[in-house]
mmCIF file of C-alpha atoms in Angstrom:
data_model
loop_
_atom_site.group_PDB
_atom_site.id
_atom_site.type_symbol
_atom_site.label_atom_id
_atom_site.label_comp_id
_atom_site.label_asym_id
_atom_site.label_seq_id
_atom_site.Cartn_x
_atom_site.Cartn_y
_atom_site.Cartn_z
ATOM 1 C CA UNK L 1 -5.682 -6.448 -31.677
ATOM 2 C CA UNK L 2 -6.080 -4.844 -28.794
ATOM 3 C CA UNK L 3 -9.626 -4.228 -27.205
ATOM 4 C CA UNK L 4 -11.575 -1.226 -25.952
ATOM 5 C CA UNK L 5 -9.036 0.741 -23.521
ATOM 6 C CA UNK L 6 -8.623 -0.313 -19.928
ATOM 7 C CA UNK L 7 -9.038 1.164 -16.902
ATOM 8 C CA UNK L 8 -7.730 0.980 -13.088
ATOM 9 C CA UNK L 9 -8.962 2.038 -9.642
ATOM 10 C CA UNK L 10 -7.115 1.051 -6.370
ATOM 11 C CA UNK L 11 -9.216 0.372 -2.940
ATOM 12 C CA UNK L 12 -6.857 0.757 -0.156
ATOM 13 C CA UNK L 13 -7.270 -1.107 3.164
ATOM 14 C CA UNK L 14 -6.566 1.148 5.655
ATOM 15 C CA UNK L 15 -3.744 0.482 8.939
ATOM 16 C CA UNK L 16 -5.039 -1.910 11.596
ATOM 17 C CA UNK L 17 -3.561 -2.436 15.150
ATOM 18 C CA UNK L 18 -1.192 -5.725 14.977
ATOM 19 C CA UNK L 19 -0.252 -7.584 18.119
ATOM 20 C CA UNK L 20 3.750 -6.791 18.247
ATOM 21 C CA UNK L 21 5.001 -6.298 21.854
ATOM 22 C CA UNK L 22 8.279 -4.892 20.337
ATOM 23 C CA UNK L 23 7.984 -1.150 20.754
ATOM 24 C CA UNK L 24 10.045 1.616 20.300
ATOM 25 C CA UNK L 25 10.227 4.276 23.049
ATOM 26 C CA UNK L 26 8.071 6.740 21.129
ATOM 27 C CA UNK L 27 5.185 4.308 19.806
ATOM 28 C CA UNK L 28 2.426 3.275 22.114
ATOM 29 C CA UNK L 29 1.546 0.271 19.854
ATOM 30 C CA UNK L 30 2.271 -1.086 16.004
ATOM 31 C CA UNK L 31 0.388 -0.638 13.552
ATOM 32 C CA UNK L 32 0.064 -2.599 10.016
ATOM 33 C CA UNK L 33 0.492 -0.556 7.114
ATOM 34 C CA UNK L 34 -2.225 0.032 4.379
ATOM 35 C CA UNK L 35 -2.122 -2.736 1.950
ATOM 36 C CA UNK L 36 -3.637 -1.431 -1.617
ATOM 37 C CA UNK L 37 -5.708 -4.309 -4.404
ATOM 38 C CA UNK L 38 -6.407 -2.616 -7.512
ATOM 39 C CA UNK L 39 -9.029 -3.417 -10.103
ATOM 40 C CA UNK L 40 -8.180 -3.289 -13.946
ATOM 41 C CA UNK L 41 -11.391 -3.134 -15.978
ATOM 42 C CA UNK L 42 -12.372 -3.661 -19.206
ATOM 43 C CA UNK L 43 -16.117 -2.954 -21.089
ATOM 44 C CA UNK L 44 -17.257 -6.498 -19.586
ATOM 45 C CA UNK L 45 -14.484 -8.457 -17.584
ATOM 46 C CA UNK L 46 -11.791 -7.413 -14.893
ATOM 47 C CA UNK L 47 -8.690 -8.330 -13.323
ATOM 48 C CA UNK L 48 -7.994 -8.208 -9.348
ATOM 49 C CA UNK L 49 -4.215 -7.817 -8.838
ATOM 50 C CA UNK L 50 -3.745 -8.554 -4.927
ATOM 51 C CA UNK L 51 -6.618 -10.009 -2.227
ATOM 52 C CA UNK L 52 -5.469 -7.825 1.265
ATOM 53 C CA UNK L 53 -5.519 -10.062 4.370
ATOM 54 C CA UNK L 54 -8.158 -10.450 7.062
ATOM 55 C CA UNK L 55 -11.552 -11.480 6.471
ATOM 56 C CA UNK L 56 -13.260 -7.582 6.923
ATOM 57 C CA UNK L 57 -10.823 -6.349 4.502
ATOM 58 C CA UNK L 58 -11.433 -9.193 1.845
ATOM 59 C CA UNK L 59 -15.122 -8.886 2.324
ATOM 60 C CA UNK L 60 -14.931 -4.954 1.477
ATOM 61 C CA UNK L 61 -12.990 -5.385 -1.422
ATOM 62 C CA UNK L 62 -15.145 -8.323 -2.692
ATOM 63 C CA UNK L 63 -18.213 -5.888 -2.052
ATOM 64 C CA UNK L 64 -15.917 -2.830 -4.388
ATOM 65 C CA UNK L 65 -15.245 -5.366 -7.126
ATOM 66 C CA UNK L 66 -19.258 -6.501 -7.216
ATOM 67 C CA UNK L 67 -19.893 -2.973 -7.188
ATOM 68 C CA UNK L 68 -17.919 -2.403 -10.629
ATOM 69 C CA UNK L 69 -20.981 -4.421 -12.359
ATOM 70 C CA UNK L 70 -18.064 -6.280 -14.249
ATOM 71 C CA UNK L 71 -17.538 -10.062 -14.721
ATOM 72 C CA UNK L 72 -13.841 -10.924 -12.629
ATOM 73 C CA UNK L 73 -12.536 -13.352 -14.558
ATOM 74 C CA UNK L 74 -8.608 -13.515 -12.829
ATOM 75 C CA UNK L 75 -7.139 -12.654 -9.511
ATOM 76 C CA UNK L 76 -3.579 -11.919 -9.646
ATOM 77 C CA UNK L 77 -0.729 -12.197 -6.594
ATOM 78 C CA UNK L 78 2.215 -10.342 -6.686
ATOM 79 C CA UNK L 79 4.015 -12.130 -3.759
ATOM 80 C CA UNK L 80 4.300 -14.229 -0.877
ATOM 81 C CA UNK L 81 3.525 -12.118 1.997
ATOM 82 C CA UNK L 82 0.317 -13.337 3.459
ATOM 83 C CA UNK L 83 -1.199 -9.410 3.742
ATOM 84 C CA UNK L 84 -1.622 -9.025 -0.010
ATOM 85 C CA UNK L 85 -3.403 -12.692 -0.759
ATOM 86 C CA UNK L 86 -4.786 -14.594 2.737
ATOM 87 C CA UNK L 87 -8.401 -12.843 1.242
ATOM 88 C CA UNK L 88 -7.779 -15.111 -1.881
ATOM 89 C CA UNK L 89 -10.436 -17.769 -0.576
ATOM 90 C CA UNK L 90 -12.937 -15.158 0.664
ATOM 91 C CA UNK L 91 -12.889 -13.570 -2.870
ATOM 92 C CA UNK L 92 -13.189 -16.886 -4.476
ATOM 93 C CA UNK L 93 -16.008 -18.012 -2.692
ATOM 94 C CA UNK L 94 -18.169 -14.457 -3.791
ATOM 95 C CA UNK L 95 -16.661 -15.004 -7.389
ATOM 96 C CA UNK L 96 -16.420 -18.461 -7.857
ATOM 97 C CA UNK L 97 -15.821 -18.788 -11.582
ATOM 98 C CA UNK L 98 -12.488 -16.360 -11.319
ATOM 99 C CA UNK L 99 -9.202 -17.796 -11.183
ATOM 100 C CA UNK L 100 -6.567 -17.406 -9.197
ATOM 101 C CA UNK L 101 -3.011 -17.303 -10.631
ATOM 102 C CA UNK L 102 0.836 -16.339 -10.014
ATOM 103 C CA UNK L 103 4.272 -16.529 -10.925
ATOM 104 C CA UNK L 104 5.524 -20.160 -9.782
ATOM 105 C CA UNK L 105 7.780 -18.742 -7.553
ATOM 106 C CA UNK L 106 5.242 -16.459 -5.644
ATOM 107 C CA UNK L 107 2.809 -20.064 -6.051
ATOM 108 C CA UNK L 108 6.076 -21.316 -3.724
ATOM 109 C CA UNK L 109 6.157 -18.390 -1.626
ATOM 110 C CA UNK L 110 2.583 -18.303 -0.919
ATOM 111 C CA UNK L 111 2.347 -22.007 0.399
ATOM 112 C CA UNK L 112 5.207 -21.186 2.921
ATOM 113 C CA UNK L 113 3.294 -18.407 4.272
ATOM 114 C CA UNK L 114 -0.047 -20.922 4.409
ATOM 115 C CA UNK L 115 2.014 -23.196 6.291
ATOM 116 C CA UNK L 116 -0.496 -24.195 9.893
ATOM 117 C CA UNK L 117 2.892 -24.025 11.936
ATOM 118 C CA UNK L 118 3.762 -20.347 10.061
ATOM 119 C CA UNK L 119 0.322 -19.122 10.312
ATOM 120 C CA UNK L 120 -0.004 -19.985 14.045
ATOM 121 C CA UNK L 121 2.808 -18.575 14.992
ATOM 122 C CA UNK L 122 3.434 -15.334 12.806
ATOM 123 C CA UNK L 123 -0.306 -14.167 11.680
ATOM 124 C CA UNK L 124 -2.310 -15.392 14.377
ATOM 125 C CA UNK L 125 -0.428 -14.119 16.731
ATOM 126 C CA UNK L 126 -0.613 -10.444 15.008
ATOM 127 C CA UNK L 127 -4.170 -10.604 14.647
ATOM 128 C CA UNK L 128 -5.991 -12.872 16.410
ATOM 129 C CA UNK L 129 -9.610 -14.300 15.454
ATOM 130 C CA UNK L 130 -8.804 -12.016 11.588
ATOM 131 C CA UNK L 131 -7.227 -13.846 9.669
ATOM 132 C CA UNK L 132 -9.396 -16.571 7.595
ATOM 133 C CA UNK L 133 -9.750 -20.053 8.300
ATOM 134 C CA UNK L 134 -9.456 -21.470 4.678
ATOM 135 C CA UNK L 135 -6.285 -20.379 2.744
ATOM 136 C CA UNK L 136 -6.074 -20.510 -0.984
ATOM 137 C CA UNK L 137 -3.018 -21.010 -2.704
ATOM 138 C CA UNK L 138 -2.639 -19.429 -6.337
ATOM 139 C CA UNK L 139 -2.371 -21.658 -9.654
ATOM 140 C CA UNK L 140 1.041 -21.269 -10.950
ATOM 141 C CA UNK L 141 0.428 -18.863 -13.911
ATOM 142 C CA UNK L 142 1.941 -20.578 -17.306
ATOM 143 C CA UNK L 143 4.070 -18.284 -19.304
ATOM 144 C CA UNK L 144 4.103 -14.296 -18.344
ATOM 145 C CA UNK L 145 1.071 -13.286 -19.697
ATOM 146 C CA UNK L 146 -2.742 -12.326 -18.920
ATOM 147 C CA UNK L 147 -5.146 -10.999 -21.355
ATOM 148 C CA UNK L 148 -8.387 -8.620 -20.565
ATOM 149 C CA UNK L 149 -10.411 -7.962 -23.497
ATOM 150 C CA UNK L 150 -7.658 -8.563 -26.360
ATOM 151 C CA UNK L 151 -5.042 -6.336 -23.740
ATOM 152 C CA UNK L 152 -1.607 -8.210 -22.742
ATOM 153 C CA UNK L 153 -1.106 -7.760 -18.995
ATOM 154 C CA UNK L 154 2.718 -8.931 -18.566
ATOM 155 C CA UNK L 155 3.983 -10.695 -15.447
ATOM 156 C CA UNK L 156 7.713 -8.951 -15.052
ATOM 157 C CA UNK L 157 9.691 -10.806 -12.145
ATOM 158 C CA UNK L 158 11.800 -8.782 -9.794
ATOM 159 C CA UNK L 159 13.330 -11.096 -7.662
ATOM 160 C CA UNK L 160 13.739 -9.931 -3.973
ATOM 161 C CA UNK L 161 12.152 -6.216 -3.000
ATOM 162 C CA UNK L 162 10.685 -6.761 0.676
ATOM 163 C CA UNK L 163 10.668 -10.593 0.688
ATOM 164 C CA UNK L 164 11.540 -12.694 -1.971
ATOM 165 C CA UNK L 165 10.502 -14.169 -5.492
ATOM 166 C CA UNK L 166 8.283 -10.671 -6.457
ATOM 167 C CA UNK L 167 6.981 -9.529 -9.011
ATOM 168 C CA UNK L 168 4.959 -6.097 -10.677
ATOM 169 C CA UNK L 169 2.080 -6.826 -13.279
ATOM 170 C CA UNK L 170 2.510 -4.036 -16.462
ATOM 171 C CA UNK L 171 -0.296 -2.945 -18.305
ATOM 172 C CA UNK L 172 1.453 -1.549 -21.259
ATOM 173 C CA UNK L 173 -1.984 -0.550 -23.189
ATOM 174 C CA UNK L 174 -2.708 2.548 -20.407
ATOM 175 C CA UNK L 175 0.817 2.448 -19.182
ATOM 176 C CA UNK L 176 0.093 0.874 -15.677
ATOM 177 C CA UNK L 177 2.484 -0.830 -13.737
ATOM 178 C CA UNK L 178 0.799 -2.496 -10.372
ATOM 179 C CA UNK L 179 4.158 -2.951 -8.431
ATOM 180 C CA UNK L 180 3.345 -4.918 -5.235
ATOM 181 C CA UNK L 181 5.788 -4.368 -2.364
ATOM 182 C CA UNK L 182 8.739 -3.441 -4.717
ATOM 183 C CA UNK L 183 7.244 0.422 -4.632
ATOM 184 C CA UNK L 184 6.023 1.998 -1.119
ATOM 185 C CA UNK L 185 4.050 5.179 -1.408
ATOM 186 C CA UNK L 186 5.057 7.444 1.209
ATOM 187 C CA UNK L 187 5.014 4.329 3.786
ATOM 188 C CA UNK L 188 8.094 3.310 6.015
ATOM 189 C CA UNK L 189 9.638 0.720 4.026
ATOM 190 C CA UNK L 190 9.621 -3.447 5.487
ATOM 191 C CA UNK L 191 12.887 -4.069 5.658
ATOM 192 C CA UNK L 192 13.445 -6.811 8.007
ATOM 193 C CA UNK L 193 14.060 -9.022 5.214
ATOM 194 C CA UNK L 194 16.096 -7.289 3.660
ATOM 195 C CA UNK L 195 19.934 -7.068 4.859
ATOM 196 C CA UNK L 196 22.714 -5.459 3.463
ATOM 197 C CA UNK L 197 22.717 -7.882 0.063
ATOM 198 C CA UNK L 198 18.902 -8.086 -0.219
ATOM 199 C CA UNK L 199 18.758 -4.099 -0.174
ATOM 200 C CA UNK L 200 21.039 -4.178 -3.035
ATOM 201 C CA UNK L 201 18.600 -6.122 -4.967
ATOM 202 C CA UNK L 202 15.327 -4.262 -3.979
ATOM 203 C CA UNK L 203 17.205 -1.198 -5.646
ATOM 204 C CA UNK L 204 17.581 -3.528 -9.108
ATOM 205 C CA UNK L 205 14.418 -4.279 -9.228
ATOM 206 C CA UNK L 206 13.542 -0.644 -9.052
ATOM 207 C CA UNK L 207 15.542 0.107 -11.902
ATOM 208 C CA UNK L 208 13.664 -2.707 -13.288
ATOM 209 C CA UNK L 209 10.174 -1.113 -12.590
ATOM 210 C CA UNK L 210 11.412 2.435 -13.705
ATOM 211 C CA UNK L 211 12.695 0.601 -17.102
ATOM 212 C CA UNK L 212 9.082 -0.024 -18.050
ATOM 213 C CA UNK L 213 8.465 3.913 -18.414
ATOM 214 C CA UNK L 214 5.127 3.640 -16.224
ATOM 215 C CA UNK L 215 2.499 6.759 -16.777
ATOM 216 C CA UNK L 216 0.853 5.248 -13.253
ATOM 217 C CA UNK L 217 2.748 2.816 -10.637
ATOM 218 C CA UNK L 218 0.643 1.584 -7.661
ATOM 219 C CA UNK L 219 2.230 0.731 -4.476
ATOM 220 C CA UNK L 220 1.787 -2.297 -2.535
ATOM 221 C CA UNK L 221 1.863 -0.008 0.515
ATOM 222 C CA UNK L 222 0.542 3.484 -0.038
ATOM 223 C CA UNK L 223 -0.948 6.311 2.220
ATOM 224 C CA UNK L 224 -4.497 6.687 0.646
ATOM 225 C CA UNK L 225 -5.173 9.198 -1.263
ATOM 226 C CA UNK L 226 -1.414 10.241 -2.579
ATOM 227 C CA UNK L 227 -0.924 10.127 -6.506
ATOM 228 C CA UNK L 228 0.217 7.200 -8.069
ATOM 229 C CA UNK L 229 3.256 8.860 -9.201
ATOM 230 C CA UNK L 230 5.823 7.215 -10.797
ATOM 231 C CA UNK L 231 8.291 9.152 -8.628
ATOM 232 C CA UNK L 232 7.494 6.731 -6.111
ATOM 233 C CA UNK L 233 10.120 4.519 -7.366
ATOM 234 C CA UNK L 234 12.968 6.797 -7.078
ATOM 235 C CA UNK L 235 11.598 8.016 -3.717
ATOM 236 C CA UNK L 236 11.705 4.042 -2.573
ATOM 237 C CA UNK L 237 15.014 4.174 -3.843
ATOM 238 C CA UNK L 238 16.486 7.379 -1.756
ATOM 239 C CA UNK L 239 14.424 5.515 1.556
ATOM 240 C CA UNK L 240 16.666 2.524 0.588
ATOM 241 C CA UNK L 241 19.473 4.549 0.383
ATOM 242 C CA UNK L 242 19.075 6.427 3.347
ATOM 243 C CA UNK L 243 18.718 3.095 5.022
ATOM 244 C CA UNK L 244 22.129 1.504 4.065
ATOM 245 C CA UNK L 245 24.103 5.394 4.898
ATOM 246 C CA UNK L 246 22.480 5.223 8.458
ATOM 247 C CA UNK L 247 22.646 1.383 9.146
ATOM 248 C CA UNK L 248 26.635 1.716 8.625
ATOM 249 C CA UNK L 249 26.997 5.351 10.744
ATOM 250 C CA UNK L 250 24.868 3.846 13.426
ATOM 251 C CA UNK L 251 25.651 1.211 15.897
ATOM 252 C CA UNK L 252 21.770 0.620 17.979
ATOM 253 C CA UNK L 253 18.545 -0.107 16.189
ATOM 254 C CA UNK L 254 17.097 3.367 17.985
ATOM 255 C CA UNK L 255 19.969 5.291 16.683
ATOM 256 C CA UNK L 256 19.312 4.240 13.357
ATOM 257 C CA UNK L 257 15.243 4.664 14.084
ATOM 258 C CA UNK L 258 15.689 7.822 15.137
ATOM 259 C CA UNK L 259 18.058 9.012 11.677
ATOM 260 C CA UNK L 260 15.309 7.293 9.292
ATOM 261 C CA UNK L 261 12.613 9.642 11.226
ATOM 262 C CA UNK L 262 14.786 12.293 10.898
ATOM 263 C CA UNK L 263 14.895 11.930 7.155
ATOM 264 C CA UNK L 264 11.309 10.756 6.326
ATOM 265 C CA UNK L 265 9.479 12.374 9.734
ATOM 266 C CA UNK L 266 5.944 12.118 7.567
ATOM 267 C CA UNK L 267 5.845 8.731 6.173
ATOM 268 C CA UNK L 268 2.934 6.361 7.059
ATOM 269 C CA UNK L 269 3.629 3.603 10.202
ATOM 270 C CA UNK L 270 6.650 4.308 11.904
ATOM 271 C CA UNK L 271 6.474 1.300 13.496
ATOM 272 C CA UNK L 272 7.322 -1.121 10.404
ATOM 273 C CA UNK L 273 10.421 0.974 10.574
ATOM 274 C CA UNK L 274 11.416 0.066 14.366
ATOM 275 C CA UNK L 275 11.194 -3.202 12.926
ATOM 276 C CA UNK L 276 13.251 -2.808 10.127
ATOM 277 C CA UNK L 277 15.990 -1.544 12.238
ATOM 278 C CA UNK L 278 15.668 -4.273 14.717
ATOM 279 C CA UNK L 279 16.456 -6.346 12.358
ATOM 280 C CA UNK L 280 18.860 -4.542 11.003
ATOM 281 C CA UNK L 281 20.701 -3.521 14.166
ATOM 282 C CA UNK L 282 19.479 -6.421 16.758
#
């Protein structure tokens, strides 16, 4: 049976500079987008779904999860990308008796990313002297299920949105869905791994996501403070969209910059668009 009804709140890290050289003509310097970590509670016990990245941001979200007054008894990881778990050990140290799991796949993902050669060259490089010392990989979660107070939390696997192996956590009791990177919220869209045949399956897993009739969808990426609408699915969709009509009209990765402005001229971080259409374009 289930228990006393749940609820959610999101904290939001907000953008940081990054270390990228690779500028577009407009941009004076990149910037990383906001990375959200939401907190499902119950009466007594809570679930952490995402850990954020550098050691400030893990620290602040440690200090908003002690805040709650309730007992975290899981930390759950969406996917690979090293922004959304590399606080997993900082968290774990302030609440040692939580555990930390995820799909197999993202358990996979997430020890590429830890990698000393990866880290070194990739997130070190972006942001020097930030990111934490000690990495902690997830346990790979057995079956597709969590539980908070006598509530199923269901693991549903997407397969490739911005990188690969993702999934979305549903929270069918208060009709939840926390969707990781396979839903931005009014963010420019990481696309640089995602050509032509991985765009096509970022758009099935959004049918995916909007198949599981969410009241509430949280975005891996959002601008703070926007509703979590489910719209935001079909709106990631049209960006998607928009993405493949332009990248076949255009022939340069400014030409096709410039369209996707032209389009979506108020979306967070422009610059995690130049670098989808570098890769895109070359």
């Amino acid at each position: 049976m289930p228990g006393a009804p749940l609820n959610w709140s999101i904290h939001t890290a907000p953008s940081i500079p990054t270390e990228i050289s690779d500028l577009p003509p407009d941009l004076p310097r990149r910037m990383w987008s906001p990375i959200t970590a939401t907190l499902i509670t119950g009466e007594r016990d809570a679930v952490l779904v995402d850990a954020l990245m550098t050691i400030e941001q893990a620290g602040r979200l440690a200090d908003r999860v002690a805040a709650s007054g309730k007992n975290l008894t899981t930390i759950f990881v969406t996917h690979g990308h090293g922004d959304h778990w590399f606080g997993l050990g900082v968290l774990l140290d302030r609440f040692p008796r939580a555990r930390a799991v995820a799909a197999p796949a993202v358990v996979a993902q997430m020890k590429k990313q830890m990698a000393p050669e990866f880290v070194a060259s990739f997130w070190n490089t972006r942001f020097p002297g930030q990111i934490p010392d000690r990495l902690v990989a997830a346990e790979p979660l057995v079956g597709d299920r969590l539980e908070l107070e006598g509530n199923e939390l269901v693991v549903v696997g997407l397969g490739h949105t911005d990188t690969d192996d993702t999934t979305c956590l549903q929270v069918p009791s208060i009709g939840l869905v926390v969707a990781g990177d396979a839903v931005y919220n009014d963010v420019h869209l990481y696309l640089a791994e995602s050509p032509a045949e991985g765009r096509r399956a970022w758009l099935r897993a959004l049918d995916t996501v909007a198949a599981l009739n969410p009241q509430a969808v949280i975005a891996g990426h959002k601008r703070p403070g926007r509703p979590d609408d489910p719209k935001n699915i079909a709106e990631t969709q049209k960006y998607i969209h928009d993405f493949e009509t332009l990248a076949e009209r255009t022939t340069t990765a400014l030409d096709l910059y410039r369209g996707m402005l032209e389009l979506h001229p108020t979306r967070v971080n422009q610059g995690a668009l130049w670098g989808s259409a570098r890769s895109a374009k070359g």
